[in-house]
XYZ file of C-alpha atoms in Angstrom:
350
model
C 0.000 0.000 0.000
C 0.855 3.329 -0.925
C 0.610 5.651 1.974
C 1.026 9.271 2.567
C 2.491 10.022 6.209
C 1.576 13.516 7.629
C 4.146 14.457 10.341
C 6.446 12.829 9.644
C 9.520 14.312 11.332
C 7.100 14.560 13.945
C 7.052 12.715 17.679
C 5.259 9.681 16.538
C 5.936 10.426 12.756
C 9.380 9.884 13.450
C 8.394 6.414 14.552
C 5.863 5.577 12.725
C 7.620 5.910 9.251
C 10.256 2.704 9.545
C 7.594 1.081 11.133
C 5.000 1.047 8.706
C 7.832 0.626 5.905
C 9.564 -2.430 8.032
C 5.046 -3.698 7.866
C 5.633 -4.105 3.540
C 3.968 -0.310 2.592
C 5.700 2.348 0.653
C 5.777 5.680 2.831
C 6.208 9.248 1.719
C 6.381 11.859 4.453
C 4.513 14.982 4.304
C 5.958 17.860 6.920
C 7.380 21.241 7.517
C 10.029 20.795 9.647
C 9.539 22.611 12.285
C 11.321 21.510 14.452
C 14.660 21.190 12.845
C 17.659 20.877 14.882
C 15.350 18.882 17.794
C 16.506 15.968 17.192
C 17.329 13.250 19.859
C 19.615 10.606 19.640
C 20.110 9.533 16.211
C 17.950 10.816 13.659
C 15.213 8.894 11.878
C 15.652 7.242 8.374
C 15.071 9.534 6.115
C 12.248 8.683 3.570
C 10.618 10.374 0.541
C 9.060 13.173 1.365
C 6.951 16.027 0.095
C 7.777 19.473 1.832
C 4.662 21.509 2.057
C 2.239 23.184 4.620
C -0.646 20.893 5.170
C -2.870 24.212 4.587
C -1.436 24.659 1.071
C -2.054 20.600 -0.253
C -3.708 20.262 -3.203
C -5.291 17.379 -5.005
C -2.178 17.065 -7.166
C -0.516 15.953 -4.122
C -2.753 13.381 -3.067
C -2.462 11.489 -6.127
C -1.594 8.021 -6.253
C -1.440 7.045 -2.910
C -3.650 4.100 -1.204
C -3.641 5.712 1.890
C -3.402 8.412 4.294
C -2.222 8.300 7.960
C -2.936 11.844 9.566
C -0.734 12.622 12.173
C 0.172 16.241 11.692
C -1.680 18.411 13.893
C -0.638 21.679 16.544
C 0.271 19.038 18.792
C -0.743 19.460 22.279
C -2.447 21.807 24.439
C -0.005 24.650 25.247
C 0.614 24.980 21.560
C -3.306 24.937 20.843
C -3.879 27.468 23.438
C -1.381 29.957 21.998
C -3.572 31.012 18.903
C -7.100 28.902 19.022
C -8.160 30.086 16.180
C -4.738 28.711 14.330
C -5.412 25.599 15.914
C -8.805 25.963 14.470
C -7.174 26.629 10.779
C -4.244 23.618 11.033
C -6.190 21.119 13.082
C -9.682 21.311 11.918
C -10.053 22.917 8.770
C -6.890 21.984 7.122
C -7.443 17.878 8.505
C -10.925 18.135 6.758
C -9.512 20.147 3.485
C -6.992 16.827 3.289
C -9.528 14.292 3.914
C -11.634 15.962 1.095
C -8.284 16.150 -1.378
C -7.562 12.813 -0.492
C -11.660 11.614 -1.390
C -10.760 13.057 -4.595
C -7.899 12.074 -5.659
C -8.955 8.217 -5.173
C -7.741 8.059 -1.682
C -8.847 4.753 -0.535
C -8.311 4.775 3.370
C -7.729 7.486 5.589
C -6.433 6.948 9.069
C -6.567 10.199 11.388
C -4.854 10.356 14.707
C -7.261 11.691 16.981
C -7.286 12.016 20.785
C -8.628 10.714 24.457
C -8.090 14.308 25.216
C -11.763 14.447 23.314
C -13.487 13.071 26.391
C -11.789 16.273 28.967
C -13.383 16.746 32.099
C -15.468 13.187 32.331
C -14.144 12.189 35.948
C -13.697 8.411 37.309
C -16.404 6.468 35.128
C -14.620 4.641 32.541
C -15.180 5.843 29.080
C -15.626 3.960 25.566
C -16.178 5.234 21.879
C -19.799 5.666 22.545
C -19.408 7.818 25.525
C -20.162 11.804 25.292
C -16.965 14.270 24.421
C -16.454 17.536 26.348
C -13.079 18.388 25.670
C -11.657 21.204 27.379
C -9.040 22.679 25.254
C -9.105 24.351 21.312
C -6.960 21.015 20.635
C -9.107 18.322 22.004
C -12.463 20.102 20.571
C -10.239 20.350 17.273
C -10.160 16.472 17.390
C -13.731 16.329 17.612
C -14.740 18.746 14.902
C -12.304 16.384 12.659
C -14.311 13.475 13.073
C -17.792 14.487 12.931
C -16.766 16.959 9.765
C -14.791 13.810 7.546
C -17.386 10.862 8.933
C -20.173 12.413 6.251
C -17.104 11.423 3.142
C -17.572 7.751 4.072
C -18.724 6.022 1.510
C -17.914 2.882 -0.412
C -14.887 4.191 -1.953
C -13.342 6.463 1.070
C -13.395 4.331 4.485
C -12.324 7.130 7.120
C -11.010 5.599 10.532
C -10.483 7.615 13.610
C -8.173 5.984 16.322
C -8.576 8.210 19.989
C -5.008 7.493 20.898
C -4.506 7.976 25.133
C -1.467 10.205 26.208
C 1.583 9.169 24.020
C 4.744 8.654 25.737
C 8.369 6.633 24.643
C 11.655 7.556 22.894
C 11.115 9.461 19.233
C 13.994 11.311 17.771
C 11.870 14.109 17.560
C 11.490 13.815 21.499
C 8.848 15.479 23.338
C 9.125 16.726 27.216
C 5.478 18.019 27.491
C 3.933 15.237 27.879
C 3.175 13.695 31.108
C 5.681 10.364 31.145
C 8.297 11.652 29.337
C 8.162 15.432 31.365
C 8.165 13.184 34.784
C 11.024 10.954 34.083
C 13.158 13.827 32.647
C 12.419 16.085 35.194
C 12.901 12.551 37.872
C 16.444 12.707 36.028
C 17.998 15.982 35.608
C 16.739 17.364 38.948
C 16.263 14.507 41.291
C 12.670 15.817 41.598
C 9.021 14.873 40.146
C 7.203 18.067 40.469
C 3.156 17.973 40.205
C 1.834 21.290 39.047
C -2.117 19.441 40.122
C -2.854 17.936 43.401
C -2.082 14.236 41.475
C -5.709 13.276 41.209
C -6.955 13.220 37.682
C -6.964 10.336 35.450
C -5.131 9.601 32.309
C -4.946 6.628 30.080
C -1.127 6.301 28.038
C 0.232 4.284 25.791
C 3.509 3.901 24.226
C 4.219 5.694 20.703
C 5.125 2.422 19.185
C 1.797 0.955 20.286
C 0.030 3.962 18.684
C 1.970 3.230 15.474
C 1.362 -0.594 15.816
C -2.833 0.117 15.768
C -2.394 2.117 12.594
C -0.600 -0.492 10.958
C -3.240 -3.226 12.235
C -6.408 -0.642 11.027
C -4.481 -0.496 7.462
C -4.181 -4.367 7.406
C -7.607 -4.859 8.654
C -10.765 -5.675 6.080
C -12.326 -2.276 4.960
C -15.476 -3.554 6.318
C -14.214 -3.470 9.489
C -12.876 -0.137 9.895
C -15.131 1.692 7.804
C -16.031 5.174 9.367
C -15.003 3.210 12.730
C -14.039 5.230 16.144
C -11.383 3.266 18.473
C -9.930 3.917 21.248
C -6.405 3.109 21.279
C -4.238 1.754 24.108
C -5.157 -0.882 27.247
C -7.438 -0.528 30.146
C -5.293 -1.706 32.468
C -3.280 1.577 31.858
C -5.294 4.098 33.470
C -3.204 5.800 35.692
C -3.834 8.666 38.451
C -1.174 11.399 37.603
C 0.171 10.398 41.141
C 0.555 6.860 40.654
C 2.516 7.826 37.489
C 4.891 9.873 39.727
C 5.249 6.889 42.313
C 5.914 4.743 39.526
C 8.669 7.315 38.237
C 10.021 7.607 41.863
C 10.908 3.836 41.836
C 12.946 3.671 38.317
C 14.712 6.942 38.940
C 17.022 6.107 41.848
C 17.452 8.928 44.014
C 14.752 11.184 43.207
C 11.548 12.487 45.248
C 8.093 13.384 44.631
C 6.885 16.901 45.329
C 3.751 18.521 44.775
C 3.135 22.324 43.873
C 1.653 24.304 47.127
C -2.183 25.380 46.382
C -1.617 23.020 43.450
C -5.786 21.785 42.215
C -7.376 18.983 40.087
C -6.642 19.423 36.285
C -9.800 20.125 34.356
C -8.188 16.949 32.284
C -9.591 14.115 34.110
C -10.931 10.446 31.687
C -10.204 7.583 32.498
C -10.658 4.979 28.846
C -11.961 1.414 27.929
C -10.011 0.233 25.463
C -12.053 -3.010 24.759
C -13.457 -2.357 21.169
C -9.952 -2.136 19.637
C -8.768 -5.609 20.722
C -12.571 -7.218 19.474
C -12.196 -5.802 15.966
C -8.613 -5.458 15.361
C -7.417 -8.574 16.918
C -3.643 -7.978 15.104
C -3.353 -5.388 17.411
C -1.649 -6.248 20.884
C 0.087 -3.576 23.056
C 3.678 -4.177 24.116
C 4.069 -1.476 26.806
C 3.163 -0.443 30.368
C 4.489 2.967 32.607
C 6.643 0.980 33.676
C 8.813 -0.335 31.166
C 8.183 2.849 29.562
C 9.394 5.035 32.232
C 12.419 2.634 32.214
C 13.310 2.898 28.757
C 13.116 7.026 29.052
C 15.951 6.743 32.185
C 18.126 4.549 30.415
C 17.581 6.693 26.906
C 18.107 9.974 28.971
C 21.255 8.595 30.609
C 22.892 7.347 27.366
C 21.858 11.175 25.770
C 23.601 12.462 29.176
C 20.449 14.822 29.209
C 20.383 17.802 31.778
C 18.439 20.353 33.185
C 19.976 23.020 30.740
C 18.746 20.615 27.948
C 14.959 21.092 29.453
C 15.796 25.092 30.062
C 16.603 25.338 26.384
C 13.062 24.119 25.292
C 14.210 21.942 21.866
C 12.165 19.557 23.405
C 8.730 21.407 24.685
C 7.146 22.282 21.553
C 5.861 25.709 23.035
C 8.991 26.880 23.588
C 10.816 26.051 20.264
C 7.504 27.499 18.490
C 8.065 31.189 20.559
C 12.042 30.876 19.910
C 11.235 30.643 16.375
C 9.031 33.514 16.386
C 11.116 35.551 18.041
C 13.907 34.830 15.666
C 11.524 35.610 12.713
C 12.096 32.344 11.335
C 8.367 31.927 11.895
C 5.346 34.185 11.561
C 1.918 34.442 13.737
C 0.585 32.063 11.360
C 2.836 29.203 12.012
C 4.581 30.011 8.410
C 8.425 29.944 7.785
C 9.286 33.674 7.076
C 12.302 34.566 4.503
C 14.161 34.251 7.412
C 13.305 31.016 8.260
C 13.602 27.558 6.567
C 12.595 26.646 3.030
C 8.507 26.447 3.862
C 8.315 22.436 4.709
C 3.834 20.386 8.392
C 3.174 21.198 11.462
C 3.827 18.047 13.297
């Protein structure tokens, strides 16, 4: 299969490319780059790749390939609540505008990485695909506007799939340190300290990056029939985590280190806790590898072997936020998220 790869010099796109090329398809990457010079560790493999914004595709560009995998996206919420209504324009409109190209150009399957963060403030109940979405932030309502705006495409020649991945975590070379695992461990680390900004409280189902990857590759395999226009929730039940436990579980790889919490510090509005059963009943191929633990074990021994320090966290190459505001302020980027003349050769926003 012939797929297109959105993001792909992004966190999981970084990943996800080898993988689904080691899984028999042929892979071109679709990205922007912007976050050149982030790298971690060794870089990924570099594979054929088309250099464009995602708001500027056009149906030229969707031509000939089986598939799309959507990962590009402003990708968490710091970055989404920077500019809504640019989260808005990348993450909604533009995700729909590709979905519709794609249609077009005789796009077969369409893949689109969408988020637990949909669900927001749901409390302890555990959720599934049918359960009612009240996200909480521009970049988990974005999520939902994506789904309800491409599931009306469906039809028997453009089978849409939307996989609710729960809070990534794992070694990418295109590392990220704002997310909740990987933030804990490095901060466990460089500091000796796991810091909780909330009172430790609120739910929050992860899963590993490669696990996220290995579900796209099992949707792909997987008879249309089966994934047409289908919603899954993607990672295990058995990893539902309270934010504290995740820090307890941190404090135990991390020799040395303590837990504190922030004085004053409240619940986060961000509270689901996910059912992951419908994913293992219809995609059977797929079977997740990881837990927090072994995750949070492979991030101390990664961060060791990178010798990565607190000036490495300071610098922000890793917290997407911060590289986005360096940029600006360099004028290699504009308020729109655009590379200026100053900036790199326009390449998505991954």
């Amino acid at each position: 299969m012939k797929i297109l790869l959105t993001g792909h010099k992004g966190y999981i796109g970084a990943v996800a490319g080898p993988i689904l090329r080691t899984a028999g398809h042929d892979v071109v990457g679709l990205d922007m780059d912007l976050f050149a010079g982030c790298e971690f560790g060794e870089g990924a493999p570099a594979i054929p790749e088309i250099r464009k914004d995602l708001r500027d595709l056009t149906r030229s560009d969707l031509e000939g390939f089986d598939a799309v995998v959507h990962l590009a996206a402003l990708s968490n919420d710091p970055v989404g609540n920077l500019n809504p209504q640019l989260t808005y324009d990348i993450n909604h409109r533009a995700s729909v505008q590709l979905a519709s190209l794609a249609k077009e150009a005789g796009v077969t399957r369409f893949v689109f990485s969408s988020s637990c963060s949909t669900y927001g403030a749901a409390g302890d109940a555990f959720l599934d695909e049918t359960s009612s979405l009240n996200p909480v932030t521009p970049y988990g309502e974005s999520k939902v506007l994506v789904e309800r705006d491409i599931a009306p495409l469906a039809n028997d020649d453009f089978s849409p799939t939307y996989m609710r991945n729960a809070t990534a975590y794992g070694i990418s070379s295109r590392l990220r340190l704002d997310i909740v695992l990987n933030d804990l461990v490095a901060s466990a680390y460089t500091t000796d300290l796991v810091y909780i900004k909330s009172d430790g409280t609120p739910w929050r189902p992860i899963v590993h990056i490669r696990d996220i990857v290995a579900a796209v590759v099992a949707a792909l395999d997987a008879p249309r029939e089966v994934v047409h226009n289908q919603t899954f929730n993607v990672g295990r039940t058995d990893e539902n985590y309270r934010i504290r436990e995740l820090a307890d579980i941190v404090a135990e790889i991390v020799p040395g280190c303590r837990v504190e919490y922030a004085p004053g510090g409240g619940p986060d509005l961000r509270c689901y806790r996910v059912n992951f059963d419908k994913i293992g009943r219809f995609l059977p191929a797929f079977r997740p590898e990881w837990t927090a633990r072994r995750g949070a074990q492979e991030l101390y021994d990664a961060y060791r072997a990178a010798g990565l320090t607190a000036k490495d966290m300071e610098r922000g190459r890793y917290i997407r936020i911060s590289e986005i505001r360096r940029l600006q302020k360099a004028g290699q980027l504009d308020g729109s998220l655009r590379w200026s003349r100053k900036g790199v050769e326009t390449p998505v926003v991954a």
